[in-house]
Coordinates of N, CA and C and ligand atoms in Angstrom, one line a residue:
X28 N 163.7 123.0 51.4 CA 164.3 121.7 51.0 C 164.9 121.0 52.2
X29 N 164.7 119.6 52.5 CA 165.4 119.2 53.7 C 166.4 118.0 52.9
X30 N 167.5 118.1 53.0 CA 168.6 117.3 52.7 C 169.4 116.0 53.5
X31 N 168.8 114.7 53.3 CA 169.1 113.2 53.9 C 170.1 112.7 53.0
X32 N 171.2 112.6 54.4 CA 172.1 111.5 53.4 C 171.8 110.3 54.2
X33 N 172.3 109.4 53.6 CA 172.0 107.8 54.5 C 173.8 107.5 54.1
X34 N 174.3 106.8 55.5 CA 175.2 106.4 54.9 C 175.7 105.5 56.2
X35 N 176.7 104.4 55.3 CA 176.9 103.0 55.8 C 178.5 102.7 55.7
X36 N 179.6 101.8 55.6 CA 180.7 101.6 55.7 C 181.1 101.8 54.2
X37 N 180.8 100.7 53.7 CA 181.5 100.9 52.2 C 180.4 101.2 50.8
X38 N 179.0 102.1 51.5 CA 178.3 102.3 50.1 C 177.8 101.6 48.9
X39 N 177.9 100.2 49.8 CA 177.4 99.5 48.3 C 176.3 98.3 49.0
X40 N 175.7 98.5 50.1 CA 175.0 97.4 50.6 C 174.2 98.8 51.4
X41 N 174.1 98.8 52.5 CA 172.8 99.2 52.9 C 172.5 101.0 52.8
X42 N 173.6 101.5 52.4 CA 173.0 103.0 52.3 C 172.4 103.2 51.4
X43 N 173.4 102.5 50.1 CA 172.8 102.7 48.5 C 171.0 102.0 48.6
X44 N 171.1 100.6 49.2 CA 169.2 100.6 49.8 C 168.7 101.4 50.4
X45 N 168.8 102.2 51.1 CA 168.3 103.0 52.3 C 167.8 104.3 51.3
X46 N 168.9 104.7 50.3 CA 168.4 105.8 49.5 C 167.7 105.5 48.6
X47 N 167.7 104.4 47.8 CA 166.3 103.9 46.9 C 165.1 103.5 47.9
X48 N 165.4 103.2 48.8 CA 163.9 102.9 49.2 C 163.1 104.1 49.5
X49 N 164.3 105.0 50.2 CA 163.8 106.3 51.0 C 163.0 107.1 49.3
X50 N 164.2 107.3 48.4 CA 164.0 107.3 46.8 C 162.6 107.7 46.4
X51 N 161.5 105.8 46.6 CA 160.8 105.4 46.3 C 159.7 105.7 46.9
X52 N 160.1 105.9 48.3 CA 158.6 106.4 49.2 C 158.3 107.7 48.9
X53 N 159.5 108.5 49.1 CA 159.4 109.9 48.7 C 158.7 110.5 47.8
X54 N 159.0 109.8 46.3 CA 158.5 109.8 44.9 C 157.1 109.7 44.8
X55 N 156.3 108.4 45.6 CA 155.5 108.0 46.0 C 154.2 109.1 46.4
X56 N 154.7 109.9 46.9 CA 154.3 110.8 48.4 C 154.1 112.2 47.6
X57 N 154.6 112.3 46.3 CA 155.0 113.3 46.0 C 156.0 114.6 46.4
X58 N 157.0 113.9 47.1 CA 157.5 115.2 47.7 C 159.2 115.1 47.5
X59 N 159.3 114.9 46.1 CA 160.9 114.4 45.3 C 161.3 116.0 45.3
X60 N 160.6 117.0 45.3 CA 160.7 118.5 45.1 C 161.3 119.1 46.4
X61 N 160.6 118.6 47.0 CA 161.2 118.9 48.6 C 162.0 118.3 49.5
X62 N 162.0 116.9 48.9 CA 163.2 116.5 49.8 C 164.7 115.8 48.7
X63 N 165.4 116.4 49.6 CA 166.7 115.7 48.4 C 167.6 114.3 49.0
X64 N 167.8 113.4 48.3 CA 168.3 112.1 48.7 C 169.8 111.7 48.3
X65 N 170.8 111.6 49.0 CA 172.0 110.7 48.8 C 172.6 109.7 50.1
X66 N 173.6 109.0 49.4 CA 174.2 108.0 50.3 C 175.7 107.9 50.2
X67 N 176.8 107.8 51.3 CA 177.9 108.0 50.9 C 178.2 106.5 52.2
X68 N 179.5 106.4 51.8 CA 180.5 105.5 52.4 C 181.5 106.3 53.5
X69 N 181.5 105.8 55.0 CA 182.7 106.0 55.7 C 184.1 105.6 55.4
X70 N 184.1 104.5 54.6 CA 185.3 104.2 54.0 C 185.3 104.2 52.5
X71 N 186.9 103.8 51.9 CA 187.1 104.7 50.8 C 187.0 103.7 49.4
X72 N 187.1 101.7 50.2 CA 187.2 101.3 49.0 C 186.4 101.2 47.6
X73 N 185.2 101.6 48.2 CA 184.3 101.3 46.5 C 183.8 102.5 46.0
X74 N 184.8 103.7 46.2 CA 184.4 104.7 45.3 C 184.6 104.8 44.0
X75 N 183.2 104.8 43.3 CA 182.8 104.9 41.8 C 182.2 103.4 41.6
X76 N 181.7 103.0 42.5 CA 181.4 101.2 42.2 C 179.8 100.9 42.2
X77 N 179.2 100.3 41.5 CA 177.7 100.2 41.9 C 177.4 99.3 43.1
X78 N 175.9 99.4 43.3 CA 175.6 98.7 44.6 C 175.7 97.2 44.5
X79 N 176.0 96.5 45.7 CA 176.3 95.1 45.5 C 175.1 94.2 44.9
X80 N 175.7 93.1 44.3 CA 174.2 92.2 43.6 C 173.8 91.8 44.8
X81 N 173.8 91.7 45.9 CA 172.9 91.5 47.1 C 171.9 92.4 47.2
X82 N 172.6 94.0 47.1 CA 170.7 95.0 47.2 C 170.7 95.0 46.0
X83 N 171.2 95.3 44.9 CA 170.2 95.6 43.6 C 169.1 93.8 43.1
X84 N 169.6 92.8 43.6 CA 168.6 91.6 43.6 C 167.6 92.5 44.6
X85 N 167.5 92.8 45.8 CA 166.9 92.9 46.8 C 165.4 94.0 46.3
X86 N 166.1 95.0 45.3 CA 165.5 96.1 45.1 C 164.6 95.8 43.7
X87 N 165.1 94.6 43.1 CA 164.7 94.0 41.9 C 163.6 93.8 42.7
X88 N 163.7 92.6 43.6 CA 162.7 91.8 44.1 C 161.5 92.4 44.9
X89 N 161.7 93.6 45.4 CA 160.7 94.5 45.9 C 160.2 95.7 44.6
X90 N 160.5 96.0 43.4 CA 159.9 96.5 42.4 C 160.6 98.0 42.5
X91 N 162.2 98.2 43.0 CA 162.3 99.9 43.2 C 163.6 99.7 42.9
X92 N 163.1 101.3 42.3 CA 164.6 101.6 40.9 C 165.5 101.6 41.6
X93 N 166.5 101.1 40.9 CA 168.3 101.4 41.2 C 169.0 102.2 40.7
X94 N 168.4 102.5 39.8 CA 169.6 103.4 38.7 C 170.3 104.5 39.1
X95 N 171.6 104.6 39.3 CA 172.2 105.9 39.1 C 172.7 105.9 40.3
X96 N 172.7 104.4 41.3 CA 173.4 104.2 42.1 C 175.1 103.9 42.2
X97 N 175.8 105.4 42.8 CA 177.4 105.3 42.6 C 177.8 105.7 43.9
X98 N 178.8 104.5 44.5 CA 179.3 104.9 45.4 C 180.5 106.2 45.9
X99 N 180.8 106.6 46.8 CA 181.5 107.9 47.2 C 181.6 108.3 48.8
X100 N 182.3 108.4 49.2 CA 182.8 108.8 50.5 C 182.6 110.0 51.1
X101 N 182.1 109.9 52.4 CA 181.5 111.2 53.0 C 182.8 111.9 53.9
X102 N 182.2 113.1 53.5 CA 183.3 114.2 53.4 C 182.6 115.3 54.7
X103 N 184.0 116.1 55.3 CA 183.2 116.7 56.2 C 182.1 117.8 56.0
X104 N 182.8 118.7 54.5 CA 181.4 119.0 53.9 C 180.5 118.6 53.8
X105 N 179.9 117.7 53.7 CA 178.7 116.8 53.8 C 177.8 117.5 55.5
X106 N 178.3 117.0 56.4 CA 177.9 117.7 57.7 C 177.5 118.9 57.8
X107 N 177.8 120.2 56.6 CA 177.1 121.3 57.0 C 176.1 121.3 55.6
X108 N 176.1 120.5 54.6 CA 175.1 120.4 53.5 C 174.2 119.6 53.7
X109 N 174.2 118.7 54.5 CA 172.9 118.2 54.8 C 172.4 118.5 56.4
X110 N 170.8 118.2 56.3 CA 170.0 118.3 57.5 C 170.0 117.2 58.3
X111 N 169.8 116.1 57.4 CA 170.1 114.4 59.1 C 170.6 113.7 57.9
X112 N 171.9 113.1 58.7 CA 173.2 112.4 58.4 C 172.3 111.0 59.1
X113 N 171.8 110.1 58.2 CA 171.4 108.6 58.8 C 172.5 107.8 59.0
X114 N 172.7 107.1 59.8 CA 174.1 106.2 60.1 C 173.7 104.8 60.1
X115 N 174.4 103.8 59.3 CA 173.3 102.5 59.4 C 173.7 102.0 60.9
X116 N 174.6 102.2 61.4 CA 175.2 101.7 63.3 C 176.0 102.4 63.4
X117 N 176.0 101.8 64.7 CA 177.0 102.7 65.6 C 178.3 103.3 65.3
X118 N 178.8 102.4 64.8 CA 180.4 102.5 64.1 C 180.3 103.9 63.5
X119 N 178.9 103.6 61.8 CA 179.2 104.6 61.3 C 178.9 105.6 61.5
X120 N 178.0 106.4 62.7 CA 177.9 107.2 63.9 C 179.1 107.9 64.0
X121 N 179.9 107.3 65.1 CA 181.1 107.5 65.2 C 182.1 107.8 64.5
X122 N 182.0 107.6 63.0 CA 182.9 107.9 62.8 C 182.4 108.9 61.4
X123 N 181.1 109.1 61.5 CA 180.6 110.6 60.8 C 180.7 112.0 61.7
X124 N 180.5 111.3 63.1 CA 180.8 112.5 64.3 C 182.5 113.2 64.4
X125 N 183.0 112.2 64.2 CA 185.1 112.8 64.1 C 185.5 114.1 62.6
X126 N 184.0 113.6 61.5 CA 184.3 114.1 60.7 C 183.7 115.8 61.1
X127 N 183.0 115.9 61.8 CA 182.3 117.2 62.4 C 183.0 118.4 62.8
X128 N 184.1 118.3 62.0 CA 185.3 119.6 62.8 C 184.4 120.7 62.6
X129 N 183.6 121.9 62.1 CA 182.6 122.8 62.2 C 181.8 122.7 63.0
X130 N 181.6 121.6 63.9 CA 180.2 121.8 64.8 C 179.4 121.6 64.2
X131 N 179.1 121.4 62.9 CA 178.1 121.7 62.5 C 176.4 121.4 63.0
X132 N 175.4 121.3 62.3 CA 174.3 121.6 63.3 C 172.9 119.7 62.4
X133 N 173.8 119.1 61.5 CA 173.2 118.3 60.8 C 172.9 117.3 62.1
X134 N 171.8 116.6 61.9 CA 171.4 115.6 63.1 C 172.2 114.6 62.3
X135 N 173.0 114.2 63.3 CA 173.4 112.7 62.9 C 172.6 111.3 63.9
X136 N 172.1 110.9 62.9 CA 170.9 109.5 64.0 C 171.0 108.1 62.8
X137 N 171.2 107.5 63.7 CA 171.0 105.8 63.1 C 169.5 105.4 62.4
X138 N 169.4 104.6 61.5 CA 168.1 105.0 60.9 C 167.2 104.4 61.7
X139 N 167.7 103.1 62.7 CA 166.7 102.6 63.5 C 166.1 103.3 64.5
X140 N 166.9 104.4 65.1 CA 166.3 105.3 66.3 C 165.2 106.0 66.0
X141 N 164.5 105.9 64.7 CA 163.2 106.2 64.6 C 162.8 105.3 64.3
X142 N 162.4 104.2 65.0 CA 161.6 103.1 64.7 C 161.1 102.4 66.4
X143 N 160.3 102.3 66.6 CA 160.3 101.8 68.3 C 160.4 100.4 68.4
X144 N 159.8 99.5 67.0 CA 159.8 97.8 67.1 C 161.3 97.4 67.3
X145 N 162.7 98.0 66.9 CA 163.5 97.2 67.2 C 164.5 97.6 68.3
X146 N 164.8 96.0 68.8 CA 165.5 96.9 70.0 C 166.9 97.0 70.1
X147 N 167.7 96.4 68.9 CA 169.0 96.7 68.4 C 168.6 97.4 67.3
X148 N 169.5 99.1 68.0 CA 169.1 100.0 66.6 C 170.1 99.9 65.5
X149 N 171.2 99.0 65.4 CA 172.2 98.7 64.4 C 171.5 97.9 63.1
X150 N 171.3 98.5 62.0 CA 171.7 97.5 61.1 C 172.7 96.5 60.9
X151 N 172.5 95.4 60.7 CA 173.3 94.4 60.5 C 173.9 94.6 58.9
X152 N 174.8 94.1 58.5 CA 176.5 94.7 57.5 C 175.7 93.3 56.8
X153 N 174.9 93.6 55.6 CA 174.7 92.3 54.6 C 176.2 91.4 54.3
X154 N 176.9 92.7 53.6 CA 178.1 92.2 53.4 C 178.8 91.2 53.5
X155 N 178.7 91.1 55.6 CA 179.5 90.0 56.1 C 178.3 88.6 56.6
X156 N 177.2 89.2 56.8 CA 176.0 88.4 57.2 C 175.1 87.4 55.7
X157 N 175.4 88.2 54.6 CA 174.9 87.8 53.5 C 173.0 87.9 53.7
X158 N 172.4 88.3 54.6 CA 171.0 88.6 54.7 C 170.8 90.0 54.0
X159 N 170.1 90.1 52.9 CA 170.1 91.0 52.6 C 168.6 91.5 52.6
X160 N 167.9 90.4 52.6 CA 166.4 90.2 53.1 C 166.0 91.0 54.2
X161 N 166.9 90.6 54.9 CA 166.6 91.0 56.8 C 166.4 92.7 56.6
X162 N 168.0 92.7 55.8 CA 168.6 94.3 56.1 C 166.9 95.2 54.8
X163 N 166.5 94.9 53.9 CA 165.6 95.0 53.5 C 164.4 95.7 54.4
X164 N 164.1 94.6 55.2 CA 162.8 94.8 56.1 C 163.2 95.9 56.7
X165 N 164.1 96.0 57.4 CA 164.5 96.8 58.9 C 164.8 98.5 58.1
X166 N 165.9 98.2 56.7 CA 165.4 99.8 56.0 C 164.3 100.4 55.4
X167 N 163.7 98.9 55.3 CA 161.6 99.5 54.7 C 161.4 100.4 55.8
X168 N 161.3 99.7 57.5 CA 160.9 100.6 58.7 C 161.5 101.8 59.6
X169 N 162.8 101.9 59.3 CA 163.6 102.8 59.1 C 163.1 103.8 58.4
X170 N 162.8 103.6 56.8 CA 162.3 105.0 55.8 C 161.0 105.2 56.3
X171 N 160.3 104.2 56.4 CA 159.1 104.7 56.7 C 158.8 105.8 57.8
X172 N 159.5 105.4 59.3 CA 159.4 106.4 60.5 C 160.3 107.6 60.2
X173 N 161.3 107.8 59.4 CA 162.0 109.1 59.1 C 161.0 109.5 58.2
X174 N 160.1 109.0 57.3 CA 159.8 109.9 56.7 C 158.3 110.6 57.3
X175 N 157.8 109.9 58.1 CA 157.0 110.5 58.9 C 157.4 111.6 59.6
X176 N 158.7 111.6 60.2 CA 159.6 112.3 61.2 C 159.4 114.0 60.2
X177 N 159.5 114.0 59.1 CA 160.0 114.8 58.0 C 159.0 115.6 58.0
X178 N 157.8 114.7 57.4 CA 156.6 115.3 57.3 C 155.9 116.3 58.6
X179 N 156.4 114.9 59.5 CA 155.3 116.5 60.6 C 156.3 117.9 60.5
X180 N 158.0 117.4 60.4 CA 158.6 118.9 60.5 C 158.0 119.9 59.2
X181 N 157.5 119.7 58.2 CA 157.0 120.2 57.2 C 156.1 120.8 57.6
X182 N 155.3 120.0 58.2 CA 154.0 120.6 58.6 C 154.2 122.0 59.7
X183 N 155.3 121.5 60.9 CA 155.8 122.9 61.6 C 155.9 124.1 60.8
X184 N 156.6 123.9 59.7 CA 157.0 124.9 59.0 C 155.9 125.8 58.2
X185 N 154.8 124.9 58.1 CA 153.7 125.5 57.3 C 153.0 126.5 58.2
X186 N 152.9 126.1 59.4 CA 152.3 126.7 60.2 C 152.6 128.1 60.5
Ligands
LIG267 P1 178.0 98.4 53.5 O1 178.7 97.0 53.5 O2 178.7 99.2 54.5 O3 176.6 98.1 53.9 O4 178.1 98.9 52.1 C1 180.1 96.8 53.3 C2 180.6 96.8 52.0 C3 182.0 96.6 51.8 C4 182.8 96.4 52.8 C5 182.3 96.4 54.1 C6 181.0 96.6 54.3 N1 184.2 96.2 52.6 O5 184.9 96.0 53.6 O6 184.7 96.3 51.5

């Protein structure tokens, strides 16, 4: 089982997308058995809150479930339960890495750094930009290159 969190500042704009879309491809692919999906917040305000009507419009409008999206705050347990810690930028990088008191061994990587087309690997904060469109496209190519990333490690393993 390989365990992805995706997570963003306050959990209600682009991680809670990042994990339905990732969600959706996965499902897709057939491989919901093998990989496991959540999203948490570096900060603490919208714990227990659904995703903002900026991505659940966004997720409407591209045809992929939302349901059962609840915000929650990442915890330094998180770092030794999952395998790659996605950070939508830099910030939230930084400040998933302070939570690392165990060393732990979880890849922490921004979700653009698997993507070669863009050359700011930050997601932009819908929140304050109100593009939610944009942030859309860029976590479509984001899931898509992690989940390639995944598969060939799968494929290592089979071998
Ligand atoms: P997110 O966006 O990190 O993509 O979920 C934000 C949501 C809420 C706040 C900031 C960013 N906030 O300050 O409440």
């Amino acid at each position: 089982m390989i365990k992805v969190l995706f997570v963003c500042l306050g959990n209600i704009c682009r991680s809670p997308m990042a994990e339905a879309v990732f969600r959706d491809l996965v499902k897709k692919q057939g491989l919901e058995d093998t990989i496991q999906i959540d999203s948490a917040g570096t900060g603490s305000w919208h714990i227990g809150h659904p995703p903002h009507q900026g991505t659940k419009n966004i997720l409407e409008k591209f045809q992929i479930n939302a349901d059962g999206l609840v915000a929650r705050q990442i915890n330094s347990e998180d770092l030794s339960k999952f395998d790659y810690i996605i950070a939508m930028d830099s910030q939230n990088q930084k400040d998933i890495e302070k939570l690392n008191k165990l060393n732990s061994k979880a890849r922490v990587l921004r979700l653009l750094d698997f993507t070669d087309q863009h050359h700011d690997k930050d997601v932009p904060d819908p929140y304050y930009t109100g593009n939610f469109e944009q942030v859309y496209h860029l976590v479509k190519d984001g899931c898509d290159q992690l989940l390639q990333q995944i598969k060939k490690e799968l494929r290592k393993v089979e071998e």
